[in-house]
Tab-separated table of C-alpha atoms in Angstrom:
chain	number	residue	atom	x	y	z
A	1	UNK	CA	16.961	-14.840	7.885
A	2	UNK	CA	16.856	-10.824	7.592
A	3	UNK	CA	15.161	-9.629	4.337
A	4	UNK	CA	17.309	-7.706	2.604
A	5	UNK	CA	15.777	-3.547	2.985
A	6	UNK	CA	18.130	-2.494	0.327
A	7	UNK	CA	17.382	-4.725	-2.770
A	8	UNK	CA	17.488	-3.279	-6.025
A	9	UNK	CA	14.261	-2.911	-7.671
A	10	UNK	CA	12.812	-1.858	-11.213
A	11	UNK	CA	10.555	1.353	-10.346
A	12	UNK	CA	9.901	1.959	-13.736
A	13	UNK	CA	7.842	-1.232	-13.991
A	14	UNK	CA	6.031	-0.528	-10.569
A	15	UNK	CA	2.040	-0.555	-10.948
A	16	UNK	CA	0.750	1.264	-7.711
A	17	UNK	CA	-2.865	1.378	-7.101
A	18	UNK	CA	-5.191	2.601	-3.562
A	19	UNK	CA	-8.459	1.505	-2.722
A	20	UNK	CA	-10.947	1.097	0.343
A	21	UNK	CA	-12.155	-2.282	0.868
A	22	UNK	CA	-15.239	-3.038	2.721
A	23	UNK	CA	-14.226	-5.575	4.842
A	24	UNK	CA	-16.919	-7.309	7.388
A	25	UNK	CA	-15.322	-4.979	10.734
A	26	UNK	CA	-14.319	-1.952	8.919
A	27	UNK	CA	-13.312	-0.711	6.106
A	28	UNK	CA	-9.860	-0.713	5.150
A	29	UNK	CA	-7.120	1.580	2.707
A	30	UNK	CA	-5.073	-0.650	0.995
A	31	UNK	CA	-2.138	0.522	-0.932
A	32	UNK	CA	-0.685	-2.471	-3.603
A	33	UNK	CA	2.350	-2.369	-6.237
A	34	UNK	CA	0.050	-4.854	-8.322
A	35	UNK	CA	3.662	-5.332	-10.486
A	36	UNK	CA	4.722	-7.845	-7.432
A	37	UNK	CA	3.695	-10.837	-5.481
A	38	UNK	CA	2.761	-9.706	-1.376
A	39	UNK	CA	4.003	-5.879	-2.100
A	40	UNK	CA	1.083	-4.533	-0.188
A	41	UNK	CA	-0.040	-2.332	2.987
A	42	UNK	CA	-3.322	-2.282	4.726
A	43	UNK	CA	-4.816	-0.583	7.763
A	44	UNK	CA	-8.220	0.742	8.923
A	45	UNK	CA	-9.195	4.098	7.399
A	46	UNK	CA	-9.702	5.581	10.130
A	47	UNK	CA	-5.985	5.588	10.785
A	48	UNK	CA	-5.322	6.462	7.296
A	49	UNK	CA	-4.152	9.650	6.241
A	50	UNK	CA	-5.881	12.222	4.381
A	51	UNK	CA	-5.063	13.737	1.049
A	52	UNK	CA	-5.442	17.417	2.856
A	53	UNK	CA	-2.768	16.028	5.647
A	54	UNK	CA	0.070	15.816	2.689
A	55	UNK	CA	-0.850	19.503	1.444
């Protein structure tokens, strides 16, 4: 079954929070809306963008 990309969801009650984890083969930039179960994005941080990248 296809998840459905378009379901509604409550933005005002969204908690988003960033942080770099060590992890034991690199560290890692994870973004998490901490509001909802397995709402979450990780990748190494030396792929992640940079705050001078979205100037």
């Amino acid at each position: 079954m296809t998840p459905n990309a378009t379901a509604k969801s409550d933005a005002s009650r969204a908690e988003v929070m960033a942080s770099v984890d060590s992890t034991p083969a690199q560290p890692e930039f994870i973004i998490a809306d901490i509001s909802r179960d397995d709402a979450y994005l990780s990748m190494p941080t030396s792929e992640a963008p940079s705050l001078r990248d979205w100037v």
